């Protein structure tokens, strides 16, 4: 049986686009990119709420091989990221290989033919020798578990599915949640609404943001001066590395979270004068336990006369607003759910059932064995299935670095398979176990396990109390993606007739 594609990339966000570019560069041209939405860009296609933008500097939040010189600001707005995604698809000739409006509903490994059957929401099916899961993690909006949401007679919107027909001017608006999305949304809508009530369950650490427009002179220097983009990127990468991977994974030896907290407290003092308000906005957990935010406008938005911070727990949503546990009714016209996404939970990585060799189910494997994946890419029992953002893949730096590293790993496997005419590539149990032991052994220094995260209510922690982030620097992850022992994988199936067929039909001209 001949598969429809050598590789199916599931997801058309930056992971899927980066995967497609890496495959093309490696001479693996016979692939398809399948995307549920009606456009590419992933998070930047779906998240269009007022104020959306990056909070990793743009010099790092882009592919190293496709650095732009025309970002409008040090932290680009979401529209520029969406445009960047579109331009990559055009510049690398990917458009004909992208299948939009197609949701994968299940993936099943066919042991007889060493290929994957991918069922789509339209009821058809496609087959691929290999699958690259590029569905991201922060993609499935999570409504809050609050009683009465369906009773609300006003308008309800989730930040990740913003309705641009929604008029907020002059309305009484409630925002539930104070994560990174709310931090960007709140100051953006506060000036136009009549009244804004922010329902905060857990305060977020908010750091100053070095967000500045990039002057035309600098942009033309970046475009023209040899090495300028790389120099700026080096500074930016160092800043990103220090503020998350190093701070989080080496907290036991370097007191960077404490230093960050001091900066955040000073920022709060400068932005909010009312000590009671400041107290409510001050987290009771260590910086790094949950994702911090960066904003120069969020905290001071609470000084506005039309903005109220409500910390009494929500009892229920009613037909006309929100009732808090103290019995107060908060009348609301528009309810904004800034309540985030499914993260480290079943049904999200990827958001469809995956049945591997021997009928094993991926969520079931993780339920029984805890989240784990060899270098965040492969799981034993799931041959020819590679993830960009598997457990212990992401170390907290820019997603673009992660995508490049993971694709270096994956293309090495695919090229070895091609060389050996192997139809099945599977990570060994031993290699996976060794990697899992290693990540667990490094926990001691991570901020998550220093005993100060109790009050954080952080989505970083899964049901087992694990934090499936890669406890490594970006340099280490990059080096290992290019140097791991390929014998950590079994390459088999070369003796099958199907192997010769796919290998001869897809062999690169070189
Ligand atoms: P989030 O960080 O998960 O925040 C969700 C918020 O909703 C939290 O404050 C949470 O409170 C609150 N919440 C959830 N259920 C609730 C309930 N039943 N009652 C009251 N409050 C409730 O989601 P997000 O802000 O959308 O951000 C998700 C992630 O997306 C970020 O961490 C970040 O990685 C990414 N993001 C990035 C950017 C950027 O780069 N610029 C922007 C936006 C988002 P608790 O904290 O108590 O759970």
Coordinates of C-alpha atoms and ligand atoms in Angstrom, one line a residue:
X1 CA 0.0 0.0 0.0
X2 CA 1.5 3.3 -1.1
X3 CA 0.8 6.3 1.3
X4 CA -0.7 9.5 -0.1
X5 CA 2.2 11.4 1.3
X6 CA 5.7 10.8 2.6
X7 CA 5.0 13.2 5.5
X8 CA 1.8 14.8 6.8
X9 CA 2.5 17.9 8.9
X10 CA -0.6 18.5 11.1
X11 CA -0.9 22.2 11.9
X12 CA -0.3 25.3 9.9
X13 CA 1.1 27.6 12.6
X14 CA 4.7 28.5 12.8
X15 CA 5.5 24.9 13.9
X16 CA 3.9 23.5 10.7
X17 CA 5.4 26.2 8.5
X18 CA 8.9 25.7 10.1
X19 CA 8.5 21.9 9.6
X20 CA 7.6 22.4 5.9
X21 CA 10.6 24.7 5.3
X22 CA 12.9 22.2 7.1
X23 CA 11.6 19.3 5.0
X24 CA 12.0 21.3 1.8
X25 CA 15.5 22.2 2.7
X26 CA 16.3 18.6 3.4
X27 CA 15.0 17.5 0.0
X28 CA 11.9 15.9 1.4
X29 CA 9.4 17.5 -0.9
X30 CA 6.5 15.0 -0.8
X31 CA 4.5 16.4 2.1
X32 CA 1.3 18.1 3.0
X33 CA 0.5 20.6 5.7
X34 CA -3.0 20.2 7.1
X35 CA -4.6 23.1 8.9
X36 CA -7.9 23.3 10.6
X37 CA -8.3 27.0 10.2
X38 CA -9.0 29.0 7.1
X39 CA -5.5 30.6 7.2
X40 CA -2.0 29.9 8.4
X41 CA -0.3 31.4 11.4
X42 CA -1.7 29.3 14.2
X43 CA -1.9 31.3 17.4
X44 CA -1.5 34.5 15.4
X45 CA -4.3 33.5 13.1
X46 CA -6.7 32.7 15.9
X47 CA -5.7 35.3 18.5
X48 CA -6.8 38.7 17.3
X49 CA -8.1 40.3 20.5
X50 CA -7.3 44.0 21.0
X51 CA -3.7 44.5 22.0
X52 CA -2.4 41.1 20.9
X53 CA 1.3 41.0 20.4
X54 CA 4.5 39.1 21.2
X55 CA 6.1 39.3 24.5
X56 CA 9.4 37.8 23.4
X57 CA 11.5 40.4 21.5
X58 CA 10.9 40.2 17.8
X59 CA 14.6 39.7 17.0
X60 CA 14.2 36.3 18.7
X61 CA 10.6 35.6 17.8
X62 CA 11.3 34.7 14.2
X63 CA 13.3 32.0 12.4
X64 CA 17.0 32.5 12.4
X65 CA 17.2 31.9 8.7
X66 CA 14.4 34.4 7.9
X67 CA 15.1 37.4 10.0
X68 CA 13.2 40.5 9.2
X69 CA 14.5 44.0 9.4
X70 CA 11.1 45.7 9.3
X71 CA 9.4 44.8 12.5
X72 CA 7.6 48.0 13.6
X73 CA 8.5 47.6 17.3
X74 CA 10.8 45.7 19.5
X75 CA 7.7 43.5 20.3
X76 CA 5.7 43.2 17.1
X77 CA 1.9 43.3 17.2
X78 CA 0.0 40.1 16.3
X79 CA -0.9 41.4 12.8
X80 CA 2.8 41.5 11.8
X81 CA 3.2 37.9 13.0
X82 CA 0.3 36.8 10.9
X83 CA 1.8 38.6 7.9
X84 CA 5.2 37.0 8.6
X85 CA 3.5 33.5 8.5
X86 CA 1.8 34.3 5.2
X87 CA 5.0 35.6 3.6
X88 CA 6.9 32.5 4.7
X89 CA 4.3 30.3 3.0
X90 CA 4.6 32.3 -0.2
X91 CA 8.4 32.8 -0.2
X92 CA 9.1 29.0 0.3
X93 CA 6.5 28.0 -2.2
X94 CA 4.4 26.1 0.4
X95 CA 1.0 27.4 -0.6
X96 CA 0.1 24.4 -2.9
X97 CA 1.0 22.0 -0.1
X98 CA -1.2 23.6 2.5
X99 CA -4.6 22.1 2.9
X100 CA -6.8 24.6 4.9
X101 CA -10.1 24.0 6.6
X102 CA -9.2 20.4 7.4
X103 CA -9.4 19.1 10.9
X104 CA -7.7 15.8 11.7
X105 CA -10.0 13.8 13.9
X106 CA -7.9 10.7 14.5
X107 CA -4.5 9.1 13.6
X108 CA -4.1 5.4 13.5
X109 CA -0.8 3.5 12.7
X110 CA -1.2 0.7 10.2
X111 CA 1.4 -1.9 11.2
X112 CA 1.0 -3.9 8.1
X113 CA 2.0 -1.1 5.9
X114 CA 4.0 1.2 8.2
X115 CA 1.9 4.3 7.6
X116 CA -0.6 6.5 9.3
X117 CA -4.3 6.8 8.5
X118 CA -5.5 10.3 9.3
X119 CA -9.2 10.8 9.4
X120 CA -10.6 14.3 8.7
X121 CA -13.6 16.1 9.9
X122 CA -15.1 16.0 6.4
X123 CA -15.2 12.2 6.7
X124 CA -12.4 11.4 4.3
X125 CA -9.0 10.0 5.1
X126 CA -5.4 10.4 4.0
X127 CA -2.4 8.3 4.6
X128 CA 1.2 9.3 5.2
X129 CA 4.4 7.3 6.0
X130 CA 5.3 9.8 8.7
X131 CA 3.4 12.4 10.7
X132 CA 4.7 15.5 12.3
X133 CA 2.5 16.8 15.0
X134 CA 2.6 20.6 14.8
X135 CA -0.6 21.4 16.5
X136 CA 0.9 23.6 19.2
X137 CA -0.2 23.5 22.8
X138 CA -2.1 26.7 23.5
X139 CA -4.8 26.2 20.8
X140 CA -8.0 24.9 22.4
X141 CA -9.8 27.7 24.2
X142 CA -10.8 26.7 27.7
X143 CA -14.1 28.2 29.0
X144 CA -14.0 28.5 32.8
X145 CA -15.7 26.0 35.0
X146 CA -18.2 28.6 36.3
X147 CA -21.9 27.9 36.8
X148 CA -24.4 29.8 34.8
X149 CA -22.3 30.8 31.8
X150 CA -25.0 29.6 29.4
X151 CA -27.6 31.8 31.3
X152 CA -25.9 35.0 30.4
X153 CA -28.1 37.2 28.1
X154 CA -25.4 39.6 27.1
X155 CA -22.5 38.8 24.7
X156 CA -19.8 36.4 25.6
X157 CA -16.4 36.2 23.8
X158 CA -13.2 34.2 24.4
X159 CA -10.0 36.1 23.8
X160 CA -8.8 33.4 21.4
X161 CA -11.9 33.7 19.2
X162 CA -12.4 37.5 19.3
X163 CA -15.5 38.8 17.5
X164 CA -14.6 42.0 15.7
X165 CA -18.2 42.9 15.2
X166 CA -18.4 43.3 19.0
X167 CA -18.8 47.0 20.0
X168 CA -17.4 47.7 23.4
X169 CA -17.7 51.5 23.5
X170 CA -19.9 52.6 26.3
X171 CA -20.5 49.0 27.5
X172 CA -20.1 47.5 30.9
X173 CA -17.5 44.8 30.3
X174 CA -16.2 42.0 32.6
X175 CA -12.9 40.2 32.0
X176 CA -12.5 36.9 33.7
X177 CA -8.8 36.0 34.0
X178 CA -5.5 37.8 34.4
X179 CA -3.1 35.8 32.3
X180 CA -0.9 37.0 29.4
X181 CA -4.0 37.5 27.1
X182 CA -5.8 39.6 29.7
X183 CA -2.7 41.6 30.4
X184 CA -2.6 42.8 26.8
X185 CA -6.4 43.1 26.4
X186 CA -7.3 45.1 29.5
X187 CA -5.3 48.3 28.9
X188 CA -6.3 48.2 25.2
X189 CA -10.1 48.2 25.9
X190 CA -10.1 50.2 29.2
X191 CA -10.2 53.7 27.5
X192 CA -13.3 52.8 25.4
X193 CA -15.6 50.9 27.7
X194 CA -18.0 52.5 30.2
X195 CA -16.9 50.2 33.0
X196 CA -14.5 47.3 33.2
X197 CA -14.5 44.8 36.0
X198 CA -11.5 42.4 36.1
X199 CA -12.1 39.2 37.9
X200 CA -8.8 38.0 39.2
X201 CA -8.3 34.6 40.8
X202 CA -4.5 34.6 40.9
X203 CA -2.3 37.7 40.3
X204 CA 0.3 37.6 37.7
X205 CA 3.9 38.8 38.0
X206 CA 4.2 41.7 35.6
X207 CA 7.6 43.0 34.4
X208 CA 8.4 46.1 32.5
X209 CA 8.5 45.7 28.7
X210 CA 11.2 47.3 26.6
X211 CA 8.7 47.9 23.9
X212 CA 9.7 50.7 21.6
X213 CA 9.0 51.6 18.0
X214 CA 11.9 50.7 15.7
X215 CA 13.0 53.9 14.0
X216 CA 13.4 53.8 10.2
X217 CA 17.2 54.4 10.5
X218 CA 17.6 51.3 12.6
X219 CA 15.5 49.3 10.3
X220 CA 17.5 50.3 7.3
X221 CA 20.7 49.6 9.1
X222 CA 19.4 46.2 10.0
X223 CA 18.6 45.6 6.3
X224 CA 21.9 46.9 5.0
X225 CA 24.7 46.5 7.5
X226 CA 26.2 43.0 7.3
X227 CA 25.9 41.2 10.6
X228 CA 23.6 43.8 12.2
X229 CA 20.6 41.5 12.4
X230 CA 22.7 38.8 13.9
X231 CA 24.2 41.1 16.4
X232 CA 20.8 42.3 17.6
X233 CA 19.6 38.7 17.7
X234 CA 22.5 37.7 19.9
X235 CA 21.6 40.4 22.4
X236 CA 17.9 39.4 22.2
X237 CA 18.6 35.7 22.6
X238 CA 20.8 36.3 25.6
X239 CA 18.0 38.4 27.2
X240 CA 15.4 35.7 26.5
X241 CA 17.7 32.9 27.7
X242 CA 18.4 34.7 31.0
X243 CA 14.8 35.6 31.7
X244 CA 13.3 32.2 31.2
X245 CA 15.3 29.0 30.6
X246 CA 18.2 30.0 32.8
X247 CA 16.1 31.7 35.5
X248 CA 13.6 28.8 35.6
X249 CA 15.9 25.8 35.3
X250 CA 18.8 27.0 37.4
X251 CA 16.8 28.7 40.1
X252 CA 18.5 26.4 42.7
X253 CA 21.9 27.9 41.9
X254 CA 21.1 31.3 40.5
X255 CA 18.7 33.6 42.4
X256 CA 17.3 35.1 39.1
X257 CA 13.6 34.7 40.1
X258 CA 14.2 36.7 43.2
X259 CA 15.9 39.4 41.2
X260 CA 13.0 39.4 38.7
X261 CA 10.5 39.7 41.6
X262 CA 12.4 42.8 42.9
X263 CA 12.1 44.4 39.4
X264 CA 8.4 43.5 39.2
X265 CA 7.6 44.9 42.7
X266 CA 9.3 48.1 41.8
X267 CA 7.4 48.3 38.5
X268 CA 4.1 47.8 40.5
X269 CA 5.1 50.5 43.0
X270 CA 5.7 52.9 40.1
X271 CA 2.5 52.1 38.3
X272 CA 0.0 51.7 41.2
X273 CA -0.2 54.2 44.1
X274 CA -3.0 52.7 46.1
X275 CA -1.4 50.2 48.6
X276 CA -4.5 48.0 48.9
X277 CA -4.7 47.7 45.1
X278 CA -1.0 46.9 45.0
X279 CA -1.5 44.2 47.6
X280 CA -4.2 42.6 45.5
X281 CA -2.0 42.7 42.5
X282 CA 1.0 41.1 44.2
X283 CA 1.5 37.4 43.6
X284 CA 2.1 35.0 46.6
X285 CA 4.3 32.6 44.6
X286 CA 7.7 32.8 43.1
X287 CA 8.3 34.4 39.8
X288 CA 8.6 31.7 37.2
X289 CA 6.1 29.3 38.8
X290 CA 3.6 30.4 36.1
X291 CA 4.2 32.4 33.0
X292 CA 5.0 36.0 33.9
X293 CA 3.8 38.9 31.7
X294 CA 5.5 42.0 30.3
X295 CA 3.6 45.2 30.1
X296 CA 3.9 48.9 30.8
X297 CA 0.2 49.5 30.6
X298 CA -1.5 46.6 32.5
X299 CA -0.9 47.5 36.1
X300 CA -1.6 51.2 35.7
X301 CA -4.9 50.5 33.9
X302 CA -6.3 49.7 37.4
X303 CA -5.8 53.3 38.4
X304 CA -8.5 54.3 36.0
X305 CA -11.8 55.4 37.5
X306 CA -13.7 53.1 35.1
X307 CA -11.7 49.9 36.0
X308 CA -12.3 47.8 39.1
X309 CA -10.3 44.8 40.2
X310 CA -12.5 42.1 41.8
X311 CA -10.8 39.4 43.8
X312 CA -13.8 37.9 45.6
X313 CA -14.4 34.5 44.0
X314 CA -17.1 34.2 41.3
X315 CA -20.1 32.3 42.5
X316 CA -21.9 32.2 39.2
X317 CA -22.7 34.0 36.1
X318 CA -26.4 35.2 35.9
X319 CA -28.6 36.4 33.1
X320 CA -27.4 39.9 33.6
X321 CA -23.9 39.7 35.0
X322 CA -21.6 38.0 37.5
X323 CA -22.4 37.2 41.1
X324 CA -19.5 37.0 43.5
X325 CA -19.3 34.8 46.6
X326 CA -20.2 37.8 48.9
X327 CA -23.6 38.1 47.1
X328 CA -22.7 41.1 45.1
X329 CA -24.2 41.3 41.6
X330 CA -22.0 42.9 39.0
X331 CA -24.1 44.0 36.0
X332 CA -22.4 43.2 32.7
X333 CA -23.1 43.8 29.0
X334 CA -20.1 41.9 27.6
X335 CA -18.4 39.0 29.3
X336 CA -14.8 38.4 28.1
X337 CA -13.3 35.0 28.9
X338 CA -9.6 35.5 29.1
X339 CA -9.4 32.0 30.6
X340 CA -6.7 30.4 28.5
X341 CA -6.4 27.0 26.9
X342 CA -6.2 23.3 27.5
X343 CA -2.5 22.7 28.2
X344 CA -0.9 19.6 29.7
X345 CA -4.0 17.4 29.7
X346 CA -5.5 14.6 27.7
X347 CA -6.9 15.4 24.4
X348 CA -4.6 18.3 23.7
X349 CA -1.2 16.9 22.6
X350 CA -2.4 16.5 19.8
X351 CA -6.1 17.4 19.9
X352 CA -7.1 14.1 18.4
X353 CA -6.8 10.5 19.4
X354 CA -3.5 8.8 18.3
X355 CA -3.4 5.0 18.1
X356 CA 0.1 3.6 17.7
X357 CA 1.6 0.1 17.1
X358 CA -0.3 -2.6 18.9
X359 CA -3.4 -0.4 19.3
X360 CA -1.8 1.7 22.1
X361 CA -3.4 5.1 22.6
X362 CA -1.0 8.1 23.2
X363 CA -3.1 9.7 25.9
X364 CA -3.4 6.3 27.6
X365 CA 0.4 5.9 27.4
X366 CA 0.9 9.2 29.1
X367 CA -1.8 8.6 31.7
X368 CA -0.1 5.4 32.7
X369 CA 3.5 6.5 32.4
X370 CA 3.3 10.3 32.9
X371 CA 4.1 12.7 30.1
X372 CA 7.3 11.8 28.4
X373 CA 8.9 11.9 25.0
X374 CA 12.4 11.4 23.8
X375 CA 13.9 14.9 23.5
X376 CA 10.3 16.1 23.3
X377 CA 9.9 14.5 19.9
X378 CA 9.2 10.7 19.9
X379 CA 7.3 8.2 22.1
X380 CA 8.0 4.4 22.0
X381 CA 5.2 2.5 20.4
X382 CA 4.3 5.4 18.1
X383 CA 6.5 4.8 15.1
X384 CA 6.8 7.4 12.4
X385 CA 5.1 10.0 14.6
X386 CA 7.2 13.0 15.6
X387 CA 6.1 16.1 17.7
X388 CA 7.4 19.6 17.6
X389 CA 6.1 20.4 21.0
X390 CA 6.0 17.1 22.8
X391 CA 6.5 16.8 26.6
X392 CA 9.9 18.0 27.7
X393 CA 10.5 19.6 24.3
X394 CA 10.0 23.3 25.1
X395 CA 12.6 24.9 27.4
X396 CA 10.8 28.3 27.7
X397 CA 12.8 30.3 25.1
X398 CA 11.4 31.4 21.8
X399 CA 9.2 28.9 20.0
X400 CA 11.1 29.5 16.9
X401 CA 14.3 28.1 18.4
X402 CA 12.3 25.1 19.5
X403 CA 10.9 24.5 16.0
X404 CA 14.3 24.7 14.4
X405 CA 15.8 22.3 17.0
X406 CA 13.0 19.8 16.8
X407 CA 13.1 19.8 13.0
X408 CA 16.8 19.2 13.0
X409 CA 16.1 16.1 15.1
X410 CA 13.2 15.0 12.9
X411 CA 14.9 15.5 9.6
X412 CA 17.9 13.5 10.7
X413 CA 15.5 10.6 11.4
X414 CA 13.7 11.0 8.1
X415 CA 16.9 11.2 6.1
X416 CA 18.3 8.1 7.8
X417 CA 15.1 6.3 7.1
X418 CA 15.3 7.3 3.5
X419 CA 19.0 6.2 3.3
X420 CA 18.2 2.8 4.7
X421 CA 14.9 2.5 2.8
X422 CA 13.3 1.9 6.2
X423 CA 9.5 2.3 6.4
X424 CA 9.4 2.3 10.2
X425 CA 11.3 4.7 12.6
X426 CA 10.7 4.1 16.2
X427 CA 12.5 5.5 19.3
X428 CA 13.8 2.7 21.6
X429 CA 12.3 2.2 25.0
X430 CA 15.8 2.5 26.5
X431 CA 16.6 5.9 24.9
X432 CA 13.2 7.3 26.0
X433 CA 13.7 6.0 29.5
X434 CA 17.2 7.4 29.7
X435 CA 16.0 10.9 28.6
X436 CA 13.0 10.8 31.0
X437 CA 15.3 9.9 33.9
X438 CA 17.6 12.7 32.9
X439 CA 14.9 15.4 32.9
X440 CA 13.6 14.2 36.2
X441 CA 17.1 14.2 37.7
X442 CA 17.5 17.9 36.8
X443 CA 14.3 19.0 38.6
X444 CA 16.1 19.9 41.8
X445 CA 17.3 23.2 40.4
X446 CA 14.0 24.2 38.7
X447 CA 12.0 27.0 40.1
X448 CA 8.9 24.8 39.9
X449 CA 10.3 22.5 42.5
X450 CA 11.7 24.9 45.1
X451 CA 8.6 24.8 47.2
X452 CA 7.3 28.2 46.3
X453 CA 4.7 27.5 43.7
X454 CA 1.8 26.4 45.9
X455 CA -0.3 29.5 45.4
X456 CA 0.4 29.9 41.6
X457 CA -2.4 27.7 40.2
X458 CA -0.1 27.3 37.2
X459 CA -0.9 25.4 34.0
X460 CA 2.7 24.4 33.9
X461 CA 1.9 21.5 36.4
X462 CA 0.1 18.5 35.0
X463 CA -2.1 16.1 37.0
X464 CA 1.0 14.3 38.4
X465 CA 2.7 17.5 39.5
X466 CA 5.2 17.2 36.7
X467 CA 6.2 20.3 34.7
X468 CA 7.0 18.9 31.2
X469 CA 9.4 21.6 30.2
X470 CA 12.9 20.7 29.0
X471 CA 15.3 21.5 31.8
X472 CA 18.1 22.6 29.5
X473 CA 19.5 25.7 27.9
X474 CA 18.7 26.5 24.3
X475 CA 22.3 25.8 23.3
X476 CA 22.2 22.4 24.8
X477 CA 18.9 21.5 23.1
X478 CA 20.3 22.8 19.8
X479 CA 23.5 20.8 20.1
X480 CA 21.7 17.6 21.1
X481 CA 19.2 17.9 18.2
X482 CA 22.1 17.7 15.8
X483 CA 24.2 15.1 17.7
X484 CA 21.9 12.6 19.4
X485 CA 22.8 9.0 18.5
X486 CA 20.6 7.9 15.7
X487 CA 20.8 4.4 17.1
X488 CA 18.4 5.7 19.7
X489 CA 15.9 4.9 17.0
X490 CA 15.2 1.5 15.3
X491 CA 14.9 1.8 11.5
X492 CA 13.1 -1.2 10.1
X493 CA 10.9 -2.4 7.3
X494 CA 13.4 -2.1 4.5
X495 CA 12.7 -5.6 3.4
X496 CA 9.0 -4.8 2.7
X497 CA 7.9 -4.2 -0.9
X498 CA 6.3 -1.0 0.2
X499 CA 9.7 0.3 1.3
X500 CA 11.2 0.2 -2.1
X501 CA 8.2 1.8 -3.6
X502 CA 8.1 4.9 -1.4
X503 CA 11.9 5.2 -1.4
X504 CA 12.2 5.2 -5.2
X505 CA 9.3 7.5 -5.8
X506 CA 10.3 10.1 -3.3
X507 CA 14.1 10.0 -3.5
X508 CA 15.6 13.5 -3.8
X509 CA 17.3 14.3 -7.1
X510 CA 20.6 14.7 -5.4
Ligands
LIG1 P1 -3.8 31.7 31.1 O1 -2.5 32.2 31.2 O2 -4.1 30.3 31.2 O3 -4.7 32.6 32.0 C1 -6.1 32.2 32.2 C2 -6.6 33.1 33.3 O4 -8.0 32.8 33.5 C3 -5.9 32.9 34.6 O5 -5.8 34.2 35.3 C4 -6.9 32.0 35.4 O6 -6.8 32.1 36.8 C5 -8.2 32.6 34.9 N1 -9.3 31.6 35.1 C6 -9.4 30.4 34.5 N2 -10.5 29.8 34.9 C7 -11.1 30.6 35.8 C8 -12.2 30.6 36.7 N3 -13.0 29.5 36.7 N4 -12.4 31.6 37.5 C9 -11.6 32.7 37.5 N5 -10.5 32.8 36.8 C10 -10.3 31.8 35.9 O7 -4.4 32.1 29.6 P2 -3.9 33.3 28.6 O8 -3.9 34.6 29.3 O9 -4.8 33.2 27.4 O10 -2.5 32.9 28.2 C11 -2.2 31.5 27.9 C12 -0.8 31.5 27.4 O11 -0.8 31.9 26.0 C13 0.2 32.3 28.1 O12 0.7 31.8 29.3 C14 1.3 32.5 27.0 O13 2.1 31.4 27.0 C15 0.4 32.5 25.8 N6 0.2 33.9 25.4 C16 1.2 34.6 24.9 C17 1.1 35.9 24.6 C18 2.2 36.7 24.1 O14 3.3 36.1 23.8 N7 2.1 37.9 23.9 C19 -0.1 36.6 24.8 C20 -1.2 35.8 25.2 C21 -1.0 34.5 25.6 P3 -5.7 31.2 37.6 O15 -4.4 31.8 37.3 O16 -6.1 31.3 39.0 O17 -5.8 29.8 37.0

